[in-house]
mmCIF file of C-alpha atoms in Angstrom:
data_model
loop_
_atom_site.group_PDB
_atom_site.id
_atom_site.type_symbol
_atom_site.label_atom_id
_atom_site.label_comp_id
_atom_site.label_asym_id
_atom_site.label_seq_id
_atom_site.Cartn_x
_atom_site.Cartn_y
_atom_site.Cartn_z
ATOM 1 C CA UNK A 275 -164.306 -60.049 124.807
ATOM 2 C CA UNK A 276 -162.801 -62.924 126.837
ATOM 3 C CA UNK A 277 -159.738 -60.775 127.615
ATOM 4 C CA UNK A 278 -162.000 -57.994 128.945
ATOM 5 C CA UNK A 279 -163.829 -60.435 131.222
ATOM 6 C CA UNK A 280 -160.529 -61.905 132.419
ATOM 7 C CA UNK A 281 -159.068 -58.439 133.132
ATOM 8 C CA UNK A 282 -162.294 -57.388 134.858
ATOM 9 C CA UNK A 283 -162.243 -60.487 137.062
ATOM 10 C CA UNK A 284 -158.552 -59.914 137.853
ATOM 11 C CA UNK A 285 -159.315 -56.311 138.817
ATOM 12 C CA UNK A 286 -162.169 -57.389 141.124
ATOM 13 C CA UNK A 287 -159.932 -59.997 142.810
ATOM 14 C CA UNK A 288 -157.109 -57.455 143.134
ATOM 15 C CA UNK A 289 -159.398 -54.889 144.707
ATOM 16 C CA UNK A 290 -160.774 -57.510 147.076
ATOM 17 C CA UNK A 291 -157.311 -58.580 148.211
ATOM 18 C CA UNK A 292 -156.186 -54.962 148.510
ATOM 19 C CA UNK A 293 -159.291 -54.077 150.506
ATOM 20 C CA UNK A 294 -158.778 -57.060 152.812
ATOM 21 C CA UNK A 295 -155.216 -55.904 153.514
ATOM 22 C CA UNK A 296 -156.567 -52.524 154.645
ATOM 23 C CA UNK A 297 -159.069 -54.022 157.101
ATOM 24 C CA UNK A 298 -158.084 -53.923 160.767
ATOM 25 C CA UNK A 299 -156.194 -57.074 161.625
ATOM 26 C CA UNK A 300 -156.349 -58.906 164.940
ATOM 27 C CA UNK A 301 -155.309 -56.889 167.949
ATOM 28 C CA UNK A 302 -151.720 -57.285 168.949
ATOM 29 C CA UNK A 303 -151.310 -59.798 171.755
ATOM 30 C CA UNK A 304 -151.147 -58.317 175.228
ATOM 31 C CA UNK A 305 -149.043 -61.191 176.500
ATOM 32 C CA UNK A 306 -145.490 -62.111 175.609
ATOM 33 C CA UNK A 307 -143.383 -65.095 176.644
ATOM 34 C CA UNK A 308 -141.447 -63.392 179.444
ATOM 35 C CA UNK A 309 -144.268 -61.071 180.592
ATOM 36 C CA UNK A 310 -144.814 -60.693 184.316
ATOM 37 C CA UNK A 311 -148.541 -59.898 184.124
ATOM 38 C CA UNK A 312 -151.418 -60.705 181.792
ATOM 39 C CA UNK A 313 -153.415 -57.682 180.717
ATOM 40 C CA UNK A 314 -156.372 -56.666 178.606
ATOM 41 C CA UNK A 315 -155.815 -54.033 175.940
ATOM 42 C CA UNK A 316 -158.153 -51.054 175.673
ATOM 43 C CA UNK A 317 -160.531 -51.082 172.709
ATOM 44 C CA UNK A 318 -158.945 -47.846 171.499
ATOM 45 C CA UNK A 319 -156.393 -45.267 172.557
ATOM 46 C CA UNK A 320 -156.581 -41.490 172.573
ATOM 47 C CA UNK A 321 -154.324 -39.692 170.109
ATOM 48 C CA UNK A 322 -151.902 -38.780 172.897
ATOM 49 C CA UNK A 323 -151.742 -42.384 174.096
ATOM 50 C CA UNK A 324 -151.185 -43.629 170.519
ATOM 51 C CA UNK A 325 -148.169 -41.330 170.228
ATOM 52 C CA UNK A 326 -147.070 -42.429 173.701
ATOM 53 C CA UNK A 327 -147.341 -46.071 172.681
ATOM 54 C CA UNK A 328 -144.993 -45.475 169.750
ATOM 55 C CA UNK A 329 -142.458 -43.783 172.027
ATOM 56 C CA UNK A 330 -142.903 -46.455 174.700
ATOM 57 C CA UNK A 331 -142.149 -49.156 172.155
ATOM 58 C CA UNK A 332 -139.014 -47.299 171.024
ATOM 59 C CA UNK A 333 -137.616 -46.330 174.441
ATOM 60 C CA UNK A 334 -139.238 -48.462 177.160
ATOM 61 C CA UNK A 335 -140.472 -51.809 175.846
ATOM 62 C CA UNK A 336 -137.017 -53.405 175.672
ATOM 63 C CA UNK A 337 -137.041 -53.482 179.478
ATOM 64 C CA UNK A 338 -140.687 -52.985 180.519
ATOM 65 C CA UNK A 339 -142.090 -55.281 177.811
ATOM 66 C CA UNK A 340 -144.606 -54.839 175.039
ATOM 67 C CA UNK A 341 -147.737 -53.173 176.453
ATOM 68 C CA UNK A 342 -145.872 -52.478 179.726
ATOM 69 C CA UNK A 343 -146.332 -56.049 181.028
ATOM 70 C CA UNK A 344 -142.779 -56.190 182.409
ATOM 71 C CA UNK A 345 -140.049 -58.602 181.398
ATOM 72 C CA UNK A 346 -138.824 -61.407 183.573
ATOM 73 C CA UNK A 347 -135.304 -60.579 184.667
ATOM 74 C CA UNK A 348 -135.378 -57.107 183.097
ATOM 75 C CA UNK A 349 -137.924 -54.652 184.548
ATOM 76 C CA UNK A 350 -141.293 -54.525 186.291
ATOM 77 C CA UNK A 351 -144.727 -54.267 184.715
ATOM 78 C CA UNK A 352 -146.137 -50.760 184.695
ATOM 79 C CA UNK A 353 -149.668 -52.118 184.399
ATOM 80 C CA UNK A 354 -149.628 -53.004 188.074
ATOM 81 C CA UNK A 355 -151.277 -51.696 191.227
ATOM 82 C CA UNK A 356 -147.910 -50.412 192.483
ATOM 83 C CA UNK A 357 -147.920 -47.852 189.652
ATOM 84 C CA UNK A 358 -151.473 -46.618 190.162
ATOM 85 C CA UNK A 359 -151.750 -42.819 190.061
ATOM 86 C CA UNK A 360 -152.253 -42.483 193.826
ATOM 87 C CA UNK A 361 -148.958 -44.266 194.541
ATOM 88 C CA UNK A 362 -146.815 -43.259 191.556
ATOM 89 C CA UNK A 363 -148.128 -40.014 190.154
ATOM 90 C CA UNK A 364 -147.262 -38.809 186.679
ATOM 91 C CA UNK A 365 -144.313 -36.839 188.016
ATOM 92 C CA UNK A 366 -142.794 -40.100 189.280
ATOM 93 C CA UNK A 367 -142.501 -41.255 185.681
ATOM 94 C CA UNK A 368 -141.008 -37.910 184.668
ATOM 95 C CA UNK A 369 -138.379 -38.154 187.392
ATOM 96 C CA UNK A 370 -137.611 -41.808 186.642
ATOM 97 C CA UNK A 371 -136.895 -41.000 183.001
ATOM 98 C CA UNK A 372 -134.883 -37.864 183.789
ATOM 99 C CA UNK A 373 -132.871 -39.099 186.775
ATOM 100 C CA UNK A 374 -133.243 -42.845 186.952
ATOM 101 C CA UNK A 375 -134.613 -44.759 189.937
ATOM 102 C CA UNK A 376 -133.014 -46.773 192.722
ATOM 103 C CA UNK A 377 -134.573 -50.215 192.991
ATOM 104 C CA UNK A 378 -137.213 -50.151 195.727
ATOM 105 C CA UNK A 379 -140.365 -52.162 194.866
ATOM 106 C CA UNK A 380 -138.788 -54.830 192.692
ATOM 107 C CA UNK A 381 -135.470 -56.658 192.498
ATOM 108 C CA UNK A 382 -134.480 -55.755 188.960
ATOM 109 C CA UNK A 383 -131.749 -53.355 189.918
ATOM 110 C CA UNK A 384 -131.680 -49.618 189.395
ATOM 111 C CA UNK A 385 -133.224 -47.926 186.370
ATOM 112 C CA UNK A 386 -130.857 -45.662 184.495
ATOM 113 C CA UNK A 387 -132.014 -42.284 183.140
ATOM 114 C CA UNK A 388 -133.414 -42.521 179.612
ATOM 115 C CA UNK A 389 -131.903 -40.120 177.100
ATOM 116 C CA UNK A 390 -133.710 -38.560 174.178
ATOM 117 C CA UNK A 391 -137.122 -38.026 175.793
ATOM 118 C CA UNK A 392 -138.584 -34.632 176.606
ATOM 119 C CA UNK A 393 -141.109 -33.952 179.354
ATOM 120 C CA UNK A 394 -143.747 -33.788 176.616
ATOM 121 C CA UNK A 395 -142.687 -37.199 175.312
ATOM 122 C CA UNK A 396 -142.946 -38.686 178.801
ATOM 123 C CA UNK A 397 -146.378 -37.086 179.260
ATOM 124 C CA UNK A 398 -147.592 -38.983 176.187
ATOM 125 C CA UNK A 399 -145.951 -42.217 177.344
ATOM 126 C CA UNK A 400 -147.683 -41.797 180.705
ATOM 127 C CA UNK A 401 -151.005 -41.251 178.888
ATOM 128 C CA UNK A 402 -150.464 -44.631 177.198
ATOM 129 C CA UNK A 403 -149.570 -46.345 180.486
ATOM 130 C CA UNK A 404 -152.561 -44.806 182.290
ATOM 131 C CA UNK A 405 -154.946 -45.964 179.539
ATOM 132 C CA UNK A 406 -153.521 -49.492 179.795
ATOM 133 C CA UNK A 407 -153.938 -49.315 183.569
ATOM 134 C CA UNK A 408 -157.570 -48.135 183.350
ATOM 135 C CA UNK A 409 -158.368 -50.965 180.928
ATOM 136 C CA UNK A 410 -157.134 -53.300 183.665
ATOM 137 C CA UNK A 411 -158.970 -51.749 186.619
ATOM 138 C CA UNK A 412 -156.026 -49.702 187.903
ATOM 139 C CA UNK A 413 -157.215 -46.150 188.524
#
């Protein structure tokens, strides 16, 4: 009988710990040590933006920083008024990825073309960037 109680208690504790591990953890920080801007993260992302975030982290974050906050000495923040849709439309991002960009707003040097991304991939990355921008009052 004591073994059954002990095993039952162990099972309850195990389920509790397992359930805790599945709960949403704290949001990832929007700021990083070498970030150029401080931002607020949206409460949630659309499915397209979630996919775009994954691709952004794989192909863009090394230069443009986690959550597109820029990296000191590397590349500009994309969550910035300069990149609002009325100044840099979605096609600007497509062209930057496909052909690269000569340095013009910032002094980070030229951006090289990024290989391995389709137009569809960039569309989802742009969805992520636009949702970050909207969460920070950039429309």
